CSV table of C-alpha atoms in Angstrom, one decimal:
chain,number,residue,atom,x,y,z
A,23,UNK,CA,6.2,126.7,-23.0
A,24,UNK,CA,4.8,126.8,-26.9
A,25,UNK,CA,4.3,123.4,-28.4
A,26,UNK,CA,6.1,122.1,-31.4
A,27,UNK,CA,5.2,122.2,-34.9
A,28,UNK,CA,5.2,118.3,-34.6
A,29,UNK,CA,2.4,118.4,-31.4
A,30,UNK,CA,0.5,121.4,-33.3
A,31,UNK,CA,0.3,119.3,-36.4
A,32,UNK,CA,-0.6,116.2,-34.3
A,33,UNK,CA,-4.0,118.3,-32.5
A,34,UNK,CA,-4.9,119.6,-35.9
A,35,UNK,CA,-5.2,116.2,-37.3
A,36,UNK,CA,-6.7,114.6,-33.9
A,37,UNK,CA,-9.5,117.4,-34.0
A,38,UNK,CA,-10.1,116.8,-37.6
A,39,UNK,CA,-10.5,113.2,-37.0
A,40,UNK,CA,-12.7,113.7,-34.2
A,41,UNK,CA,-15.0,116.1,-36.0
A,42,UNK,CA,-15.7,113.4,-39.0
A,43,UNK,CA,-16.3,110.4,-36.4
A,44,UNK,CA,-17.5,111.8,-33.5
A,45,UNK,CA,-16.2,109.2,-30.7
A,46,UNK,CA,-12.9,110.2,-28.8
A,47,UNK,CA,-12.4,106.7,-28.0
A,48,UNK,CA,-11.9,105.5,-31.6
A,49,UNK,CA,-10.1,109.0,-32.3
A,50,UNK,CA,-7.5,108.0,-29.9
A,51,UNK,CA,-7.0,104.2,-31.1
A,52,UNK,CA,-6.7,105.9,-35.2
A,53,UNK,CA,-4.0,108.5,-34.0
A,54,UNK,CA,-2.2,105.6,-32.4
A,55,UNK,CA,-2.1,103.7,-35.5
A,56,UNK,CA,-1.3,106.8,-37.3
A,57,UNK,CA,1.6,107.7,-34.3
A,58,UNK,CA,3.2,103.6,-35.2
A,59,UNK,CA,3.1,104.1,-39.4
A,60,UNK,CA,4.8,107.4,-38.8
A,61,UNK,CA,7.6,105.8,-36.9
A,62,UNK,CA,8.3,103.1,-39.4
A,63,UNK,CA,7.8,105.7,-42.2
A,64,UNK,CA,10.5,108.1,-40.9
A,65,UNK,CA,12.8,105.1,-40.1
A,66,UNK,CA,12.1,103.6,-43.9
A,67,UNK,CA,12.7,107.3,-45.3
A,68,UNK,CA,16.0,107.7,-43.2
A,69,UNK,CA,17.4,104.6,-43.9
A,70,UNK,CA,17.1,105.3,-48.1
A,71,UNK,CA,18.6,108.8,-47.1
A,72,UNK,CA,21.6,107.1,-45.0
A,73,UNK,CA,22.3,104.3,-47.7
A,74,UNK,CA,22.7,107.1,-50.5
A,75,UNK,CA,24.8,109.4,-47.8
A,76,UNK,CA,27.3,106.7,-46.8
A,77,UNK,CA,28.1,106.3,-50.4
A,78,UNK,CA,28.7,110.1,-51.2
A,79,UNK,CA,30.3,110.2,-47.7
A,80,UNK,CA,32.8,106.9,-48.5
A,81,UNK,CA,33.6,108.3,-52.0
A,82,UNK,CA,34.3,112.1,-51.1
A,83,UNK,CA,36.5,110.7,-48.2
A,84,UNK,CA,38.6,107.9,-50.3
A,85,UNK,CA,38.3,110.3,-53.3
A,86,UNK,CA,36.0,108.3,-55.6
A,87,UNK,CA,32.8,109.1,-57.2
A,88,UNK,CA,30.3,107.2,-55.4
A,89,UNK,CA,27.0,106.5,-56.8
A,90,UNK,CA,26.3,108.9,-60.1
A,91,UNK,CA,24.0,107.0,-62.7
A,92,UNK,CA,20.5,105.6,-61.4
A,93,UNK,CA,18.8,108.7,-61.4
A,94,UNK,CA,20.2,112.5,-60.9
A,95,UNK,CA,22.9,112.6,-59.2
A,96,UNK,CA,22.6,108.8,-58.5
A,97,UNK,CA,19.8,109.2,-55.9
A,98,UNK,CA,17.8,106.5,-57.2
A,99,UNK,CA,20.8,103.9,-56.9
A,100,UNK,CA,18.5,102.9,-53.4
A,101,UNK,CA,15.7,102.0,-55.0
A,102,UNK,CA,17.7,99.8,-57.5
A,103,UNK,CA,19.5,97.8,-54.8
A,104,UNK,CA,16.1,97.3,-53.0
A,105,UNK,CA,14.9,95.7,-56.1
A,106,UNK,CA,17.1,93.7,-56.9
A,107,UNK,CA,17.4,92.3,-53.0
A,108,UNK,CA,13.5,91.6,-54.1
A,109,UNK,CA,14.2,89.5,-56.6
A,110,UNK,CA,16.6,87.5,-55.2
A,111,UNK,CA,16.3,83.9,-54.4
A,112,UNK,CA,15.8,82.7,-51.0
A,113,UNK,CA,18.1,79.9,-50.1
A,114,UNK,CA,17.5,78.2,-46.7
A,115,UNK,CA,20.2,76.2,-45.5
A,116,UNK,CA,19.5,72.4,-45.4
A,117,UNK,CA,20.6,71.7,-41.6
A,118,UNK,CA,19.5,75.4,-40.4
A,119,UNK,CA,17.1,75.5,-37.5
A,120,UNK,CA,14.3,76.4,-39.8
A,121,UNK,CA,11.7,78.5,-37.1
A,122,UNK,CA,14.7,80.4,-35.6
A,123,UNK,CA,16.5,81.0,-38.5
A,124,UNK,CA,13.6,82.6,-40.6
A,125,UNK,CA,12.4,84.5,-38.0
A,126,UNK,CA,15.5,86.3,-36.3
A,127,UNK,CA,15.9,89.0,-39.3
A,128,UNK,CA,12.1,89.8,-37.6
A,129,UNK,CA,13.0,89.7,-34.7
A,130,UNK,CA,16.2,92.3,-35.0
A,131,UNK,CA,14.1,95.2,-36.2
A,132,UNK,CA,11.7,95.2,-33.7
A,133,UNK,CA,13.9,96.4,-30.8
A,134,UNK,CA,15.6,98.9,-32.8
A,135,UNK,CA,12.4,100.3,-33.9
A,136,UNK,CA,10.8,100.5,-30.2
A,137,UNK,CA,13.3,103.0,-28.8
A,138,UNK,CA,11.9,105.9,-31.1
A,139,UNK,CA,8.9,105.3,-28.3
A,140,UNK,CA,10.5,107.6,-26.1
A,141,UNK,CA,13.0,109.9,-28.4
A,142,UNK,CA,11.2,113.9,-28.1
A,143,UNK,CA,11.4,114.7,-31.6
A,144,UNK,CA,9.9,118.5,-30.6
A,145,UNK,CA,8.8,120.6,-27.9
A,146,UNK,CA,5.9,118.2,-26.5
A,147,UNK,CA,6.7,116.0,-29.1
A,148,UNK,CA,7.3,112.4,-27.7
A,149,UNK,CA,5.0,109.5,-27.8
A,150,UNK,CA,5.8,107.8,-24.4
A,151,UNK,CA,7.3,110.4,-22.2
A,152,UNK,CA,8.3,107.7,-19.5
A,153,UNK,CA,10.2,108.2,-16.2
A,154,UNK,CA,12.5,105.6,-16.8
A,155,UNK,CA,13.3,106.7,-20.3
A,156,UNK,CA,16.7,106.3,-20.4
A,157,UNK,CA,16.6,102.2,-18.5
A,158,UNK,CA,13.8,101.7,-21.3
A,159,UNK,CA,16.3,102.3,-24.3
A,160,UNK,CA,19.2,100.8,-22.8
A,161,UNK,CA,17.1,97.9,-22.3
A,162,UNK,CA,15.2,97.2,-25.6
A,163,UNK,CA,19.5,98.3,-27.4
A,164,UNK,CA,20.4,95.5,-25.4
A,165,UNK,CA,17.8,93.0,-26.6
A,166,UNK,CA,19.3,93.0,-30.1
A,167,UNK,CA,22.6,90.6,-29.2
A,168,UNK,CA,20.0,88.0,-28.6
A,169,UNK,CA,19.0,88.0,-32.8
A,170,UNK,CA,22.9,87.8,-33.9
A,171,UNK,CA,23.2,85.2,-31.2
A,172,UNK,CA,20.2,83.3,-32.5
A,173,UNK,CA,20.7,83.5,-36.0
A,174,UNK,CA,24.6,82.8,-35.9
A,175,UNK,CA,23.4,79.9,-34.1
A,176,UNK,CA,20.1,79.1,-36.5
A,177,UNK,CA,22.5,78.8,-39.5
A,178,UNK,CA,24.0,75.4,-38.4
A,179,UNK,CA,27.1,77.3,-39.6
A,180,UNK,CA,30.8,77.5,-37.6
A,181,UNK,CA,31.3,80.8,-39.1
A,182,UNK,CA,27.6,82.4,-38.1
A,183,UNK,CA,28.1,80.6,-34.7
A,184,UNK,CA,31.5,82.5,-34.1
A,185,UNK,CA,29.8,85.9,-35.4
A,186,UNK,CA,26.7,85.6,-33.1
A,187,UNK,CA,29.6,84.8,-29.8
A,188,UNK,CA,31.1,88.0,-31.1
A,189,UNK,CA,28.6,90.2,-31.2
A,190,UNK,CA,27.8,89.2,-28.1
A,191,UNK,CA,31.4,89.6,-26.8
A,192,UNK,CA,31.4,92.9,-28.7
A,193,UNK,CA,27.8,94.2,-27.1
A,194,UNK,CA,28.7,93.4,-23.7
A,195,UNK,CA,32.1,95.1,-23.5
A,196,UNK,CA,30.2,98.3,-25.5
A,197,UNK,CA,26.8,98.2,-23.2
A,198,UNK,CA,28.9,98.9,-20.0
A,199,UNK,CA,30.8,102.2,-20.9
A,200,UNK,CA,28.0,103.6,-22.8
A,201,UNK,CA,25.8,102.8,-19.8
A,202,UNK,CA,28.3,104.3,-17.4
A,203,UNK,CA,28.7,107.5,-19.5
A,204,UNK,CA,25.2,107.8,-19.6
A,205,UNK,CA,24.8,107.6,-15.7
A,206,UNK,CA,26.7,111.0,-15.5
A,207,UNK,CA,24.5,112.9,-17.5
A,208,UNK,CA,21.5,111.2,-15.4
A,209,UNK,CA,23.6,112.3,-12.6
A,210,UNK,CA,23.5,115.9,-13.6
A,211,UNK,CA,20.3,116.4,-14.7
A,212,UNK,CA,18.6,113.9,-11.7
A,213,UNK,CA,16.2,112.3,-13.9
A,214,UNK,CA,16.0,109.1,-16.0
A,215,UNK,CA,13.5,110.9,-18.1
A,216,UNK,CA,14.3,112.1,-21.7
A,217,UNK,CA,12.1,115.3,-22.0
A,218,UNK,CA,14.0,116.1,-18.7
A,219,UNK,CA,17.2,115.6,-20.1
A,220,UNK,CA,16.7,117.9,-23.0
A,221,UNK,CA,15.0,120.4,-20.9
A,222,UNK,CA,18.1,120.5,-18.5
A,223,UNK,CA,20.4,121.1,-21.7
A,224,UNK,CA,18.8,124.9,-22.3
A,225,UNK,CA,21.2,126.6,-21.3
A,226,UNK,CA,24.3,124.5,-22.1
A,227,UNK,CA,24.8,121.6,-23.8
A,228,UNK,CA,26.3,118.5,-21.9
A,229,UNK,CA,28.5,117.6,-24.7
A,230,UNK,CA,30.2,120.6,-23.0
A,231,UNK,CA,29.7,119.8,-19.5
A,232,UNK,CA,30.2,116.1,-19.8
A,233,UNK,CA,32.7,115.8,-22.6
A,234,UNK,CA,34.8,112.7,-21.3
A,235,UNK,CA,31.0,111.1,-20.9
A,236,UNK,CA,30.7,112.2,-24.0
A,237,UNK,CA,33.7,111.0,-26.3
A,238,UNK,CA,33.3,107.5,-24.3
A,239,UNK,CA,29.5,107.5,-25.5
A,240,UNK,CA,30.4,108.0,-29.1
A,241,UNK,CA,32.7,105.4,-28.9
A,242,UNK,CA,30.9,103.1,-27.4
A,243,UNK,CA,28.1,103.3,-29.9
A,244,UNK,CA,30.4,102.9,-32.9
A,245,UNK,CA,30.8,99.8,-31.3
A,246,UNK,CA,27.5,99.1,-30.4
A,247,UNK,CA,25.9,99.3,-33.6
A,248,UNK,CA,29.1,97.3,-35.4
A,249,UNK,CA,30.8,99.9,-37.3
A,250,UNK,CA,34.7,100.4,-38.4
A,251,UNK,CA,36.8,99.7,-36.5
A,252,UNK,CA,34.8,97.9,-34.6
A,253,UNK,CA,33.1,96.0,-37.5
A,254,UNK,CA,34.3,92.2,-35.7
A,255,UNK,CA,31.1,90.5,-36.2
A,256,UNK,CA,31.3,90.6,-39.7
A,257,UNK,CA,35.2,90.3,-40.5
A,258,UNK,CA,35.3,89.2,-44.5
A,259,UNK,CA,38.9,88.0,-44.1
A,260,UNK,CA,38.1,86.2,-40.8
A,261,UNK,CA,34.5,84.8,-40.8
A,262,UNK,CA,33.2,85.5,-43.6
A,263,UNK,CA,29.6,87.4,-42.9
A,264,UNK,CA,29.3,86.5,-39.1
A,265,UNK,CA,25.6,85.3,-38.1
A,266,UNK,CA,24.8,87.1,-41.8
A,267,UNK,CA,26.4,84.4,-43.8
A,268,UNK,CA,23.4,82.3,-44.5
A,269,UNK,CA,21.2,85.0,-45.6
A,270,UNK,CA,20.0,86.1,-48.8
A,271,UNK,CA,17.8,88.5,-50.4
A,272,UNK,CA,15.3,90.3,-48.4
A,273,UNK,CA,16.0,88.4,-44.9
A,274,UNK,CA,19.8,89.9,-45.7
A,275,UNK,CA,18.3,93.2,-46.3
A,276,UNK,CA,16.2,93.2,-42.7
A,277,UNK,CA,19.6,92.7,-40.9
A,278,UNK,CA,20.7,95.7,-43.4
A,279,UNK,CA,17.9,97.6,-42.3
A,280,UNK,CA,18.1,97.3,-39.1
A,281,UNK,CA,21.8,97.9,-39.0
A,282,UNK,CA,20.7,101.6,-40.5
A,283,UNK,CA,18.3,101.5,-38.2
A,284,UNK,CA,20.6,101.4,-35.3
A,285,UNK,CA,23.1,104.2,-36.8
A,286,UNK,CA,19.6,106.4,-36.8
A,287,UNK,CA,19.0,105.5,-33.5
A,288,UNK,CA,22.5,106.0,-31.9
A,289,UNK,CA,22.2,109.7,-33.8
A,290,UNK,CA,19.4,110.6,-32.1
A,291,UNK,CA,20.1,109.3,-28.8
A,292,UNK,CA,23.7,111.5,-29.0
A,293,UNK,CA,21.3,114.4,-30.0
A,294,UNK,CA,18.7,113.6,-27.1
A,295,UNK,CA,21.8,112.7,-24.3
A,296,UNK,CA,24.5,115.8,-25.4
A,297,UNK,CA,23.3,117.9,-28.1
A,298,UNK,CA,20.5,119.7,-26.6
A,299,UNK,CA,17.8,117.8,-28.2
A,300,UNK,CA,15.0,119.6,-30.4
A,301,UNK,CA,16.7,123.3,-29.0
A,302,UNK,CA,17.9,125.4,-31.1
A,303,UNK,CA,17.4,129.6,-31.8
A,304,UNK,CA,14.9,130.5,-34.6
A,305,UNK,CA,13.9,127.4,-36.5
A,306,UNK,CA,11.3,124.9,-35.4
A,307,UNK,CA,12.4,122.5,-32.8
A,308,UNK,CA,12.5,119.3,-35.3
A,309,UNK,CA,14.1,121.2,-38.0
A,310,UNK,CA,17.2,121.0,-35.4
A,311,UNK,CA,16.3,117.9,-34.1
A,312,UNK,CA,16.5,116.3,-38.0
A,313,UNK,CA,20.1,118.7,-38.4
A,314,UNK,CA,21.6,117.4,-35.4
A,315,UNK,CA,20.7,113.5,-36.0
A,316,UNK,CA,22.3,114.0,-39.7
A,317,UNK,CA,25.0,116.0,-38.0
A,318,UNK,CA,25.8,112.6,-35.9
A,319,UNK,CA,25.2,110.1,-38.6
A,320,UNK,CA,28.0,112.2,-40.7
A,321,UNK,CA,30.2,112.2,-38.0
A,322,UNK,CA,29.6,108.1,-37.7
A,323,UNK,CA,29.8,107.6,-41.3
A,324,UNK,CA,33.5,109.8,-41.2
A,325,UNK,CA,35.1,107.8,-38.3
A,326,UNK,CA,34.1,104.2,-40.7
A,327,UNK,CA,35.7,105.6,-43.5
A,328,UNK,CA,38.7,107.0,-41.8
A,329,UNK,CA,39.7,104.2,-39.3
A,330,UNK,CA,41.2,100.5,-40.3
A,331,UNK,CA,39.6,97.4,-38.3
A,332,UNK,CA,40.4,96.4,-35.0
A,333,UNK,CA,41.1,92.9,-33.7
A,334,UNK,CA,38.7,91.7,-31.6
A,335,UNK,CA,41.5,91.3,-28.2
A,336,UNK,CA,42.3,94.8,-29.2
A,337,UNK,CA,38.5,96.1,-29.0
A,338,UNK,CA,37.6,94.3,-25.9
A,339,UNK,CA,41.4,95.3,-24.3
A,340,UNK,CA,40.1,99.1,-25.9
A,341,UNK,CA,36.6,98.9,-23.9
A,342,UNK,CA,37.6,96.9,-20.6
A,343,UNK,CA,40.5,98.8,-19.9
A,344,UNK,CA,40.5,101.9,-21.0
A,345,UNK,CA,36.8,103.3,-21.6
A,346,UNK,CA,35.2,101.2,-18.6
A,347,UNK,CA,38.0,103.0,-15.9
A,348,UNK,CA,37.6,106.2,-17.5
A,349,UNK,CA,33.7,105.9,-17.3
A,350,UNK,CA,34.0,105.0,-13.8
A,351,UNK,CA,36.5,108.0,-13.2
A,352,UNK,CA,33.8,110.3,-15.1
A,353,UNK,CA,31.2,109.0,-12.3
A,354,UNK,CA,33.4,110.3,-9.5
A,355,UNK,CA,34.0,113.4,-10.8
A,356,UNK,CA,30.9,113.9,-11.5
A,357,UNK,CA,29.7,113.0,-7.8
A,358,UNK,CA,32.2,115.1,-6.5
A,359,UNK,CA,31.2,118.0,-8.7
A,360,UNK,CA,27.4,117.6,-8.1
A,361,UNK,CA,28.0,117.8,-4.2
A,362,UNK,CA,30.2,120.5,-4.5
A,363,UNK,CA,28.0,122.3,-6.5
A,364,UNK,CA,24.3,121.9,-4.4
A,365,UNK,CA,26.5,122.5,-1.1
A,366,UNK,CA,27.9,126.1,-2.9
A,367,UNK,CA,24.3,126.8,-4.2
């Protein structure tokens, strides 16, 4: 199998590094840096693009403009909003728990920025290819409850406390279907590794072979990264901001960020899990990679605009009774479908 344009590009610049110092040592230590700034360039890049897209998105959709001044077309309106977050004052509450409270907006970006770890981008393409791929993301995803929980309960604040126990409430009841629907595709393919995954989608994509496993994972990463109608932890009407209530200027903007963040990340882990990955006819592997992630993130961005909220008994009834039996029911079929097919073949 060809490489990617991505691990072409990569040997190109090792070899050119290598020829200037000489060591292959210190060659490998400078393209790890190199690999790290990358992924917190294209996460920084994507999130700009993502902030301006929702905007056209939520004004084409409710009929409205959108953003149309700062710069052409209003692409620009980004960059304004990231200034003036700058140069706003950081207020720390009196009675907050000062360590834990300043910290957690840290702390949140980290997990959602250590998935890309394992995410092939292109043919060859992946910077950890690990065998337990799929147990790795689930469990970094998983880590992030802990920051809402913390910094609802940093705040000395009833109203961050109550959003940090629902995002917990809200992860918990999300984290099991999504995990479940996963399990069938790992079911079908007999690996937990991502590069496997995509290379066992080749022929047909499992968005077509699993689509119940599929619907129930889309769902259940609406949920997971706190999007309408499933937007609970931060109910205006009800509790103001959730575990964001306290926070202002740039520590709000990290919990922003990483919120973007996890919107990137549930588009690319739908385009790893269902969508075939990096394959696609004629262009370069990460030219569909980057199509299908945006194709997802639109498709996100349309179901917030279109849906009213949820309560939170009605999300948790949703995800307890209805997606967890049908993710279960998914798993049987699929079992039964797997045996049926080796004993045929």
């Amino acid at each position: 199998m060809h490489s990617g344009l991505l691990v072409m590009t990569a040997d190109m610049l090792s070899n050119g590094i290598d020829s200037l110092i000489g060591n292959t040592l210190i060659t490998q230590f400078i393209m790890v840096i190199l690999e790290i700034v990358a992924i917190f360039a294209v996460i920084s890049v994507a999130v700009i693009i993502q902030v301006y897209m929702e905007r056209r998105v939520c004004g084409f959709i409710q009929d409205r403009l959108g953003p149309n001044r700062v710069g052409p077309f209003g692409i620009l309106q980004t960059v304004a909003d990231m200034i003036k977050l700058m140069s706003k004052e950081d207020i720390i509450p009196a009675k907050a728990e000062r360590v834990l409270w300043g910290i957690t907006p840290m702390l949140l970006f980290i997990p959602a920025a250590l998935v890309y770890a394992v995410f092939p981008f292109d043919d060859g393409a992946i910077f950890t290819d690990l065998n337990i791929g799929i147990f790795f993301v689930l469990a970094v995803m998983s880590q992030s409850v802990l920051m809402f929980l913390i910094g609802g309960f940093a705040s000395e604040n009833k109203y961050s406390f109550m959003g940090g126990m629902r995002a917990v409430a809200q992860m918990l009841s999300s984290e099991i279907p999504m995990a479940f629907s996963i399990m069938a595709v790992v079911m079908v393919t007999g690996s937990l590794k991502m590069s496997t995954i995509v290379a066992a989608q080749s022929g047909t994509w499992f968005a077509f072979i699993q689509p119940l496993a599929f619907i129930i994972f889309i769902i259940s990463m609406t949920m997971e990264t706190n999007r309408t109608p499933f937007d609970l932890v931060e109910g205006e009407s009800e509790i103001i901001a959730g575990p964001f209530t306290e926070y202002s200027g740039m520590r709000w903007a990290l919990f922003f960020l990483a919120e973007y963040t996890n919107l990137l990340t549930a588009a690319v882990l739908t385009t790893t899990l269902f969508l075939g990955g990096w394959q696609g006819p004629v262009l370069p592997g990460i030219v569909w990679f980057i199509v299908k992630v945006f194709l997802m993130i639109f498709v996100f961005m349309w179901i917030r605009w279109t849906f009213p909220r949820t309560r939170i008994d009605q999300m948790m009834g949703f995800s307890w009774k209805i997606l967890l039996p049908l993710a279960l029911f998914n798993i049987i079929a699929t079992g039964i479908g797997v045996y049926i097919y080796n004993w045929m073949y």
